Amino acid sequence: MNFASSNPFELEIEPSNPFLDNDNLEDVSEPPTPQPIPESSDEHVDIEGSEISADRVSYEVISKQLIKDGFVLTALELHTELQEIGKPVAYLRDHFSNPGNFERTKPSDNLSTSPQVGLQRSGSIQTFDSLDWARYSDDGDRQAEERVAGLEFELRRAQDTIKSLRKALTIATENSGTPKENSEQTSASTDTAEQSRETIKPHEKRAINFLVNEYLLIHDYKLSSVTFAEENENQDFENWDDVGLNISKPPDLLHLYLDYGKHVVPVIDSCDASTNDDFYQNELIELQKSLEDSQTTVTQRVDELTALNLANESLNTNIEMLNLQINSLQDKLESAEQSLAAAKSHPQRVLQADSTDHVDSGQESSTPGGHQLYTYKSVDRNIPSLFLTRILSMSFHVPEDNRIAKQVSLIDSSKTSTIVDMISQSLPHIVPNVLLAKREELLPLILCAANLHVSAKARDTMLNTLFNLIKRPDELQRQMILAGCVMFAQHNGPEKVEEELLPQCWEQINDRHLERRLLVAEACGALIPYISKSIRGSLLLSMLQQMLLDERVEEVRSAIVRSLGILVCFIDDTDKFSQVLTLYGRHVLPDTSAGVQKEAVGVLLPSLSLWAVHLDKISDIMDLLFTALQNSLTEPNEENEIKVIAESFMPGMQHLLTLVNFQFVSLLYSGPYRDKTDLTTDNQPTSFHSSINDGSNSMSSISCLVSDEEEYKQLVSRFLSHTSEEWYKSWDQFDLLVYTTFSRFAMLGLSIQAEDMAIAQSLVNYVRSVCAVLGHHITSDKIEPKMSEFFKLDSEITSQHYKVYTSVLLPMLLCGVKAAFSSQSAVSNLIDCLRKFIVTMSEGSVPLQSLELSVQILMEKSHLVEPFIDLVLEVLMKGSVKVKVTCAHLLEICLLCPTCSTLINDRILPGLVTLACDTDYNVKLATVSPFGSILETCSERETMDKVYTELIRLLHHTNQNQDNNMLLSMISTFSRIGPNIEPQFREEVVISQLARWSMENNSCGDTNLRKAVALALIDAYCALYCCFISTSITQDSFLPGLKSLQLDLKELGLEGGAVIGSMVSEIQHKLEGASASPSRVSEGTTPATSSPSTEHLAKSSKSLMNKIMDKSASTKMSSFFSKRK
């Protein structure tokens, strides 16, 4: 059956974009036909009946002629250029400022017989930008440019008009508010006040309305504020600019009221005046140019002054450096004079002084004082601080109580050069003479010299000594060396780290000792924050990649993967994402080493996923992991069965489970509800947020991925509100997680049979995690119906549907989707679904392995145990024979749950007793194994006595000639429970029955049945052989049963005869040593001569069971099974 074609998760084709429909496009009428332009004479131009000579003509005359002849675009270009050079023409400005010139046409007086010269009205929009100027021009290629020029001009005119209107309104408001009368006029009469209120201006009304609404909100008159806003719905009370004044918002009403009586309105004399704008316009332009030139000059002078100050500071610094060098040279001169004076008496000191001078000559001239403490280099990406702190903590760990580590961290960079020289010269001679176990004591001195020395050569020597100090450093020693490297990086900055410290790491990459290579891998991770961005994404990434490809030791590979995860968090180059993803998919994900997978899940994958969230490429990681899962499945065999390679499948599922929170964060922060403010955020379920924010310390927890917790909570509330609506708009990340992901996993689960508990559990955990983060509404509305469509519960099950019911898809639906939430409604829905599956699969004779596996996973949830047991007890009372058999198997699975111990005596055992008393043989047979499981798990005396009674009743009705399945089931159960039950029941019932069946099997005429019973008895006797058995039972029952089994194996030619023979020999040897009678049991004798007869053993067993089943003996059952004292 091809299930791919019936995948319910396939998305429907999206409807066409409504924004591309032709109905939404407005019909634009054809532009007017261009009018013919009158021809001008060669000598003169006739302008309004006057004749103009060939002398210079004014711009205004040219403008009028252009407008008259219909050269509107040419006039517009002329007007624009004149404005740019500061010589506008009033006629053109007035013409283009009046929209009426473009809304109507006028016939020409001079050209009455010619077509109209004016512009025709546009059919769509009555504005200047609607004209099609290309039809008036011979150059059709410039149509787009001319239209853009027209639109830009219209836009500038509209903006200028808005600004001028707002400015005029503001000036008018200020002028109207200026008092023109003296203080006596402020106390106007009531009539005058009423008249002024009646003549209030619109902008004044809007300003007062704004202040009144603000007053109502501040003083908690919310209902009044809402009513007031509804009555003034044409005004925006949240934006002061909506009032229309170019002034800042005035104080609130209370402030105006309190401040009103503190001012006296002054009397201002005013007079009317007017100016000629055209007369002063040129002068104003010249003044503006002069002001700009002055400002440019001032800026240049300020820059020159700043440069001089910097040069002065640099010279002062050089003077200080020279003074220090002079002092140092004077000290060297005095030392040389002293050495020269002592040369005759101590010639060796002269050689030592020469050697010292030679070393000093190679030092740099800078002083070690005033070092700056460098911190790690930040990145341009928005990485949460908690995530960054935790990933940096993965680089190295030093115990707080370590003395050497404290000395390393307390090194001061202000020591004098004399001490540093002494330390750097002495350390190379001291290190070889120190014991290997104590060389870490020299770390503070080495790091002090490497950090404070001014000579690059000396620092290189110290750093080389640091990395080669210990031949094979252990974990604690490596952490102390890494602490020293970090200290060096903090004090010296990225340049010295890249030039001096990293080369020391490169030299150790191919060292033959894995501890050295491990130190290099860990050092790369610890030094990443202190390396420049260019080196991180190029050299350091290539270095870690090559180490990962060449390394064969798991421990070193684990450290490389951890450092690679830290490096990914500090890479800003987005082009490197594909390179890192390829490295992760080809060399990290297929690695089945436990250490590598631990670091990949804990460090590399969270860092890579967070980067993918920022780049909106989380789907790339998802595709890579799903491809790895598909590669973990084998090709179908002859029986069309697909096997799972667990070694590669389980790590892939662990990586997918780590990716869930990153998928949800990507979905949450990309939803269409982010900018909406009308969504309800009250009364949201708090359990949703707590279920995904579990307080885990891992870097994949939600609390570690979110920078602003309050923003995250608001987005969760908006997400729930948005998705709880009846019709809501989905988005790409939503479709990827809800439809694409579940569609893929549904088909994957359909191809895997429910055989391995670990594989099924991993798939269930992923589905349950995704449903938990999406919420109950999306799960029940989108996911659950699609998953349920795979199962045809309402129709009869055919052999073609067996694959669906026996696959892992059933546990994914029951345990992953329906059991994802613990609410009462969710539990009720799950119980109803289980009832349908129990009845349907039982009546359809479908193998129950997937259902039993689902119940086993569900029993891990304590709140589901009791409702499920009640369901089974309800079904077995009303179901058919097949349903009752299924219920017996499900009750046995419940016994494996630790929380069922209190329910065995009250719920489970009564149900099994009811089934054991059923008239159908198959129902009785199904209760044998559950009774044995109770004896293994229960320790209550009353419960065990009831089980013993039921087992003996079943043994009494067992007949080998009719109940072959019952016989094999009893032997298998005794083989399983024999070593774990009470010794009295084991000796008097189990061993005796096994001996009886073994002897009766010698005379069985059915060869196949005889083989099956013999093989089952082998397992039973091997399990009981190591138990303590009394001598009498061993001699009377256990040894005769073994001999009968040995005879069957010999006659049937089955394997295991040698094992049974050795057991018989050993038991006989023990009995001979413990017995004092002269009669010995010979090894070569037959069972008939060395043991009681079969008839005698059968009669004794029957008499024992009759005695137990007797009513008079049943009252003493508890005392019969009591332990011997």
PDB file of C-alpha atoms in Angstrom, residues 495-710:
ATOM      1  CA  GLU A 495      47.655  41.167  18.256  1.00  0.00           C
ATOM      2  CA  LYS A 496      50.114  39.446  20.592  1.00  0.00           C
ATOM      3  CA  VAL A 497      47.791  36.472  20.951  1.00  0.00           C
ATOM      4  CA  GLU A 498      47.774  35.946  17.187  1.00  0.00           C
ATOM      5  CA  GLU A 499      51.486  36.624  16.751  1.00  0.00           C
ATOM      6  CA  GLU A 500      52.917  34.849  19.814  1.00  0.00           C
ATOM      7  CA  LEU A 501      50.395  32.528  21.482  1.00  0.00           C
ATOM      8  CA  LEU A 502      48.651  30.878  18.539  1.00  0.00           C
ATOM      9  CA  PRO A 503      51.916  29.731  16.878  1.00  0.00           C
ATOM     10  CA  GLN A 504      52.655  27.768  20.049  1.00  0.00           C
ATOM     11  CA  CYS A 505      49.347  25.952  19.562  1.00  0.00           C
ATOM     12  CA  TRP A 506      50.087  25.209  15.918  1.00  0.00           C
ATOM     13  CA  GLU A 507      53.341  23.508  16.837  1.00  0.00           C
ATOM     14  CA  GLN A 508      51.492  21.047  19.079  1.00  0.00           C
ATOM     15  CA  ILE A 509      48.733  20.043  16.633  1.00  0.00           C
ATOM     16  CA  ASN A 510      50.444  16.869  15.420  1.00  0.00           C
ATOM     17  CA  ASP A 511      52.122  15.927  18.698  1.00  0.00           C
ATOM     18  CA  ARG A 512      52.233  12.195  19.342  1.00  0.00           C
ATOM     19  CA  HIS A 513      50.872  12.582  22.888  1.00  0.00           C
ATOM     20  CA  LEU A 514      47.108  12.941  22.958  1.00  0.00           C
ATOM     21  CA  GLU A 515      47.318  15.143  26.082  1.00  0.00           C
ATOM     22  CA  ARG A 516      49.217  17.762  24.072  1.00  0.00           C
ATOM     23  CA  ARG A 517      46.695  17.639  21.231  1.00  0.00           C
ATOM     24  CA  LEU A 518      43.920  17.853  23.782  1.00  0.00           C
ATOM     25  CA  LEU A 519      45.562  20.963  25.240  1.00  0.00           C
ATOM     26  CA  VAL A 520      45.679  22.573  21.784  1.00  0.00           C
ATOM     27  CA  ALA A 521      41.986  21.845  21.136  1.00  0.00           C
ATOM     28  CA  GLU A 522      40.979  23.264  24.513  1.00  0.00           C
ATOM     29  CA  ALA A 523      43.235  26.308  24.069  1.00  0.00           C
ATOM     30  CA  CYS A 524      41.514  27.177  20.790  1.00  0.00           C
ATOM     31  CA  GLY A 525      38.181  27.308  22.573  1.00  0.00           C
ATOM     32  CA  ALA A 526      39.515  29.337  25.502  1.00  0.00           C
ATOM     33  CA  LEU A 527      41.253  31.950  23.293  1.00  0.00           C
ATOM     34  CA  ILE A 528      38.394  32.483  20.812  1.00  0.00           C
ATOM     35  CA  PRO A 529      36.938  35.564  22.592  1.00  0.00           C
ATOM     36  CA  TYR A 530      40.314  37.323  22.507  1.00  0.00           C
ATOM     37  CA  ILE A 531      41.072  36.815  18.802  1.00  0.00           C
ATOM     38  CA  SER A 532      40.145  39.277  16.074  1.00  0.00           C
ATOM     39  CA  LYS A 533      37.057  38.597  13.953  1.00  0.00           C
ATOM     40  CA  SER A 534      38.996  38.017  10.750  1.00  0.00           C
ATOM     41  CA  ILE A 535      41.125  35.268  12.318  1.00  0.00           C
ATOM     42  CA  ARG A 536      38.124  33.543  13.907  1.00  0.00           C
ATOM     43  CA  GLY A 537      36.261  32.844  10.689  1.00  0.00           C
ATOM     44  CA  SER A 538      39.277  31.975   8.577  1.00  0.00           C
ATOM     45  CA  LEU A 539      42.405  30.631  10.230  1.00  0.00           C
ATOM     46  CA  LEU A 540      40.933  29.292  13.461  1.00  0.00           C
ATOM     47  CA  LEU A 541      37.971  27.641  11.723  1.00  0.00           C
ATOM     48  CA  SER A 542      40.263  25.952   9.221  1.00  0.00           C
ATOM     49  CA  MET A 543      42.541  24.841  12.028  1.00  0.00           C
ATOM     50  CA  LEU A 544      39.713  23.164  13.977  1.00  0.00           C
ATOM     51  CA  GLN A 545      38.320  21.628  10.805  1.00  0.00           C
ATOM     52  CA  GLN A 546      41.646  20.030   9.908  1.00  0.00           C
ATOM     53  CA  MET A 547      42.104  18.746  13.455  1.00  0.00           C
ATOM     54  CA  LEU A 548      38.635  17.173  13.377  1.00  0.00           C
ATOM     55  CA  LEU A 549      39.367  15.410  10.090  1.00  0.00           C
ATOM     56  CA  ASP A 550      42.756  14.045  11.174  1.00  0.00           C
ATOM     57  CA  GLU A 551      42.063  13.130  14.813  1.00  0.00           C
ATOM     58  CA  ARG A 552      41.310   9.523  15.742  1.00  0.00           C
ATOM     59  CA  VAL A 553      41.079   9.716  19.548  1.00  0.00           C
ATOM     60  CA  GLU A 554      37.546  10.240  20.883  1.00  0.00           C
ATOM     61  CA  GLU A 555      38.597  12.470  23.789  1.00  0.00           C
ATOM     62  CA  VAL A 556      40.449  14.894  21.511  1.00  0.00           C
ATOM     63  CA  ARG A 557      37.601  14.945  18.984  1.00  0.00           C
ATOM     64  CA  SER A 558      35.205  15.810  21.784  1.00  0.00           C
ATOM     65  CA  ALA A 559      37.339  18.803  22.769  1.00  0.00           C
ATOM     66  CA  ILE A 560      37.540  19.910  19.118  1.00  0.00           C
ATOM     67  CA  VAL A 561      33.756  19.782  18.761  1.00  0.00           C
ATOM     68  CA  ARG A 562      33.361  21.786  21.986  1.00  0.00           C
ATOM     69  CA  SER A 563      35.788  24.465  20.766  1.00  0.00           C
ATOM     70  CA  LEU A 564      34.043  24.494  17.380  1.00  0.00           C
ATOM     71  CA  GLY A 565      30.749  25.199  19.141  1.00  0.00           C
ATOM     72  CA  ILE A 566      32.289  28.134  21.004  1.00  0.00           C
ATOM     73  CA  LEU A 567      33.803  29.442  17.759  1.00  0.00           C
ATOM     74  CA  VAL A 568      30.440  29.345  15.945  1.00  0.00           C
ATOM     75  CA  CYS A 569      28.996  31.655  18.577  1.00  0.00           C
ATOM     76  CA  PHE A 570      31.643  34.302  17.749  1.00  0.00           C
ATOM     77  CA  ILE A 571      31.561  34.202  13.925  1.00  0.00           C
ATOM     78  CA  ASP A 572      29.906  37.196  12.228  1.00  0.00           C
ATOM     79  CA  ASP A 573      30.496  36.194   8.604  1.00  0.00           C
ATOM     80  CA  THR A 574      27.199  34.717   7.428  1.00  0.00           C
ATOM     81  CA  ASP A 575      28.924  33.021   4.483  1.00  0.00           C
ATOM     82  CA  LYS A 576      30.602  30.648   6.954  1.00  0.00           C
ATOM     83  CA  PHE A 577      27.266  29.191   8.072  1.00  0.00           C
ATOM     84  CA  SER A 578      27.061  26.741   5.171  1.00  0.00           C
ATOM     85  CA  GLN A 579      30.661  25.653   5.774  1.00  0.00           C
ATOM     86  CA  VAL A 580      30.030  24.951   9.462  1.00  0.00           C
ATOM     87  CA  LEU A 581      26.744  23.192   8.671  1.00  0.00           C
ATOM     88  CA  THR A 582      28.491  20.942   6.170  1.00  0.00           C
ATOM     89  CA  LEU A 583      31.221  20.149   8.690  1.00  0.00           C
ATOM     90  CA  TYR A 584      28.562  19.318  11.277  1.00  0.00           C
ATOM     91  CA  GLY A 585      26.587  17.073   8.915  1.00  0.00           C
ATOM     92  CA  ARG A 586      29.538  15.153   7.459  1.00  0.00           C
ATOM     93  CA  HIS A 587      31.919  14.711  10.380  1.00  0.00           C
ATOM     94  CA  VAL A 588      30.106  15.394  13.665  1.00  0.00           C
ATOM     95  CA  LEU A 589      26.632  13.936  13.245  1.00  0.00           C
ATOM     96  CA  PRO A 590      27.794  10.546  11.856  1.00  0.00           C
ATOM     97  CA  ASP A 591      30.307  10.148  14.707  1.00  0.00           C
ATOM     98  CA  THR A 592      28.790   7.588  17.091  1.00  0.00           C
ATOM     99  CA  SER A 593      31.268   8.261  19.919  1.00  0.00           C
ATOM    100  CA  ALA A 594      29.509   9.082  23.171  1.00  0.00           C
ATOM    101  CA  GLY A 595      31.843  11.961  24.021  1.00  0.00           C
ATOM    102  CA  VAL A 596      31.525  13.598  20.601  1.00  0.00           C
ATOM    103  CA  GLN A 597      27.741  13.320  20.654  1.00  0.00           C
ATOM    104  CA  LYS A 598      27.600  14.809  24.134  1.00  0.00           C
ATOM    105  CA  GLU A 599      29.581  17.895  23.079  1.00  0.00           C
ATOM    106  CA  ALA A 600      27.665  18.159  19.801  1.00  0.00           C
ATOM    107  CA  VAL A 601      24.284  18.156  21.546  1.00  0.00           C
ATOM    108  CA  GLY A 602      25.417  20.304  24.457  1.00  0.00           C
ATOM    109  CA  VAL A 603      27.569  22.964  22.718  1.00  0.00           C
ATOM    110  CA  LEU A 604      27.872  22.804  18.924  1.00  0.00           C
ATOM    111  CA  LEU A 605      24.226  22.243  17.963  1.00  0.00           C
ATOM    112  CA  PRO A 606      22.815  24.974  20.306  1.00  0.00           C
ATOM    113  CA  SER A 607      25.361  27.489  19.030  1.00  0.00           C
ATOM    114  CA  LEU A 608      24.727  26.568  15.387  1.00  0.00           C
ATOM    115  CA  SER A 609      20.942  26.587  15.889  1.00  0.00           C
ATOM    116  CA  LEU A 610      20.964  30.030  17.493  1.00  0.00           C
ATOM    117  CA  TRP A 611      22.927  31.343  14.513  1.00  0.00           C
ATOM    118  CA  ALA A 612      20.411  29.670  12.192  1.00  0.00           C
ATOM    119  CA  VAL A 613      17.535  31.385  14.033  1.00  0.00           C
ATOM    120  CA  HIS A 614      19.153  34.778  13.443  1.00  0.00           C
ATOM    121  CA  LEU A 615      19.688  33.947   9.759  1.00  0.00           C
ATOM    122  CA  ASP A 616      16.225  32.357   9.383  1.00  0.00           C
ATOM    123  CA  LYS A 617      17.840  29.077   8.295  1.00  0.00           C
ATOM    124  CA  ILE A 618      16.586  26.705  10.987  1.00  0.00           C
ATOM    125  CA  SER A 619      14.982  24.642   8.219  1.00  0.00           C
ATOM    126  CA  ASP A 620      18.456  23.835   6.824  1.00  0.00           C
ATOM    127  CA  ILE A 621      19.432  22.081  10.057  1.00  0.00           C
ATOM    128  CA  MET A 622      16.070  20.325  10.144  1.00  0.00           C
ATOM    129  CA  ASP A 623      16.519  18.989   6.611  1.00  0.00           C
ATOM    130  CA  LEU A 624      20.029  17.794   7.414  1.00  0.00           C
ATOM    131  CA  LEU A 625      18.916  15.878  10.514  1.00  0.00           C
ATOM    132  CA  PHE A 626      15.938  14.302   8.793  1.00  0.00           C
ATOM    133  CA  THR A 627      18.152  13.136   5.948  1.00  0.00           C
ATOM    134  CA  ALA A 628      20.451  11.512   8.523  1.00  0.00           C
ATOM    135  CA  LEU A 629      17.451   9.671  10.012  1.00  0.00           C
ATOM    136  CA  GLN A 630      16.414   8.359   6.614  1.00  0.00           C
ATOM    137  CA  ASN A 631      19.950   7.129   5.996  1.00  0.00           C
ATOM    138  CA  SER A 632      19.693   5.153   9.253  1.00  0.00           C
ATOM    139  CA  LEU A 633      17.016   2.929   7.728  1.00  0.00           C
ATOM    140  CA  THR A 634      17.987  -0.112   5.706  1.00  0.00           C
ATOM    141  CA  GLU A 635      16.541  -1.020   2.343  1.00  0.00           C
ATOM    142  CA  PRO A 636      13.406  -3.246   2.407  1.00  0.00           C
ATOM    143  CA  ASN A 637      14.207  -6.946   2.430  1.00  0.00           C
ATOM    144  CA  GLU A 638      12.345  -9.750   0.680  1.00  0.00           C
ATOM    145  CA  GLU A 639       9.502  -9.477   3.182  1.00  0.00           C
ATOM    146  CA  ASN A 640       9.339  -5.695   2.658  1.00  0.00           C
ATOM    147  CA  GLU A 641      10.632  -5.049   6.174  1.00  0.00           C
ATOM    148  CA  ILE A 642      12.813  -2.062   6.999  1.00  0.00           C
ATOM    149  CA  LYS A 643      15.327  -2.289   9.827  1.00  0.00           C
ATOM    150  CA  VAL A 644      16.653   0.607  11.862  1.00  0.00           C
ATOM    151  CA  ILE A 645      20.367   1.160  12.510  1.00  0.00           C
ATOM    152  CA  ALA A 646      20.079   2.241  16.140  1.00  0.00           C
ATOM    153  CA  GLU A 647      23.716   3.397  16.392  1.00  0.00           C
ATOM    154  CA  SER A 648      23.049   6.277  13.986  1.00  0.00           C
ATOM    155  CA  PHE A 649      19.299   6.710  14.486  1.00  0.00           C
ATOM    156  CA  MET A 650      19.370   7.456  18.228  1.00  0.00           C
ATOM    157  CA  PRO A 651      21.956  10.310  18.028  1.00  0.00           C
ATOM    158  CA  GLY A 652      19.933  11.904  15.237  1.00  0.00           C
ATOM    159  CA  MET A 653      16.778  11.840  17.357  1.00  0.00           C
ATOM    160  CA  GLN A 654      18.688  13.362  20.274  1.00  0.00           C
ATOM    161  CA  HIS A 655      19.818  16.218  18.036  1.00  0.00           C
ATOM    162  CA  LEU A 656      16.261  16.746  16.813  1.00  0.00           C
ATOM    163  CA  LEU A 657      14.984  16.888  20.378  1.00  0.00           C
ATOM    164  CA  THR A 658      17.566  19.577  21.141  1.00  0.00           C
ATOM    165  CA  LEU A 659      16.343  21.557  18.121  1.00  0.00           C
ATOM    166  CA  VAL A 660      12.709  21.814  19.308  1.00  0.00           C
ATOM    167  CA  ASN A 661      13.096  24.967  21.407  1.00  0.00           C
ATOM    168  CA  PHE A 662      15.025  26.702  18.627  1.00  0.00           C
ATOM    169  CA  GLN A 663      12.244  25.843  16.182  1.00  0.00           C
ATOM    170  CA  PHE A 664       9.674  27.318  18.539  1.00  0.00           C
ATOM    171  CA  VAL A 665      11.685  30.511  19.096  1.00  0.00           C
ATOM    172  CA  SER A 666      12.035  30.956  15.327  1.00  0.00           C
ATOM    173  CA  LEU A 667       8.297  30.411  14.914  1.00  0.00           C
ATOM    174  CA  LEU A 668       7.394  32.699  17.830  1.00  0.00           C
ATOM    175  CA  TYR A 669       9.481  35.698  16.772  1.00  0.00           C
ATOM    176  CA  SER A 670       8.412  35.553  13.117  1.00  0.00           C
ATOM    177  CA  GLY A 671       4.637  35.497  13.550  1.00  0.00           C
ATOM    178  CA  PRO A 672       2.314  38.090  12.015  1.00  0.00           C
ATOM    179  CA  TYR A 673       0.992  39.027  15.471  1.00  0.00           C
ATOM    180  CA  ARG A 674       4.179  40.812  16.606  1.00  0.00           C
ATOM    181  CA  ASP A 675       3.013  44.283  15.556  1.00  0.00           C
ATOM    182  CA  LYS A 676      -0.636  43.814  16.471  1.00  0.00           C
ATOM    183  CA  THR A 677      -1.959  45.530  19.587  1.00  0.00           C
ATOM    184  CA  ASP A 678      -5.591  44.400  19.467  1.00  0.00           C
ATOM    185  CA  LEU A 679      -4.908  40.825  20.584  1.00  0.00           C
ATOM    186  CA  THR A 680      -6.101  39.824  24.036  1.00  0.00           C
ATOM    187  CA  THR A 681      -3.222  38.881  26.338  1.00  0.00           C
ATOM    188  CA  ASP A 682      -5.169  38.353  29.580  1.00  0.00           C
ATOM    189  CA  ASN A 683      -6.134  35.023  31.127  1.00  0.00           C
ATOM    190  CA  GLN A 684      -3.538  33.055  29.183  1.00  0.00           C
ATOM    191  CA  PRO A 685      -2.680  29.560  30.517  1.00  0.00           C
ATOM    192  CA  THR A 686       0.430  29.818  32.659  1.00  0.00           C
ATOM    193  CA  SER A 687       1.130  26.094  32.330  1.00  0.00           C
ATOM    194  CA  PHE A 688       2.069  26.629  28.689  1.00  0.00           C
ATOM    195  CA  HIS A 689       4.970  28.907  29.592  1.00  0.00           C
ATOM    196  CA  SER A 690       6.137  26.743  32.474  1.00  0.00           C
ATOM    197  CA  SER A 691       6.088  23.598  30.362  1.00  0.00           C
ATOM    198  CA  ILE A 692       8.669  24.958  27.914  1.00  0.00           C
ATOM    199  CA  ASN A 693      10.701  26.914  30.461  1.00  0.00           C
ATOM    200  CA  ASP A 694      11.747  24.007  32.657  1.00  0.00           C
ATOM    201  CA  GLY A 695      14.668  25.785  34.338  1.00  0.00           C
ATOM    202  CA  SER A 696      17.260  23.569  32.689  1.00  0.00           C
ATOM    203  CA  ASN A 697      20.887  24.677  32.729  1.00  0.00           C
ATOM    204  CA  SER A 698      21.454  23.538  29.155  1.00  0.00           C
ATOM    205  CA  MET A 699      22.014  26.108  26.406  1.00  0.00           C
ATOM    206  CA  SER A 700      18.978  24.827  24.519  1.00  0.00           C
ATOM    207  CA  SER A 701      16.482  25.852  27.216  1.00  0.00           C
ATOM    208  CA  ILE A 702      14.069  28.660  26.416  1.00  0.00           C
ATOM    209  CA  SER A 703      15.319  30.807  29.308  1.00  0.00           C
ATOM    210  CA  CYS A 704      18.797  30.724  27.775  1.00  0.00           C
ATOM    211  CA  LEU A 705      17.641  31.606  24.250  1.00  0.00           C
ATOM    212  CA  VAL A 706      15.507  34.642  25.088  1.00  0.00           C
ATOM    213  CA  SER A 707      17.084  37.993  25.962  1.00  0.00           C
ATOM    214  CA  ASP A 708      13.953  39.748  27.200  1.00  0.00           C
ATOM    215  CA  GLU A 709      11.738  37.518  29.317  1.00  0.00           C
ATOM    216  CA  GLU A 710       8.846  39.984  29.401  1.00  0.00           C
TER     217      GLU A 710
END
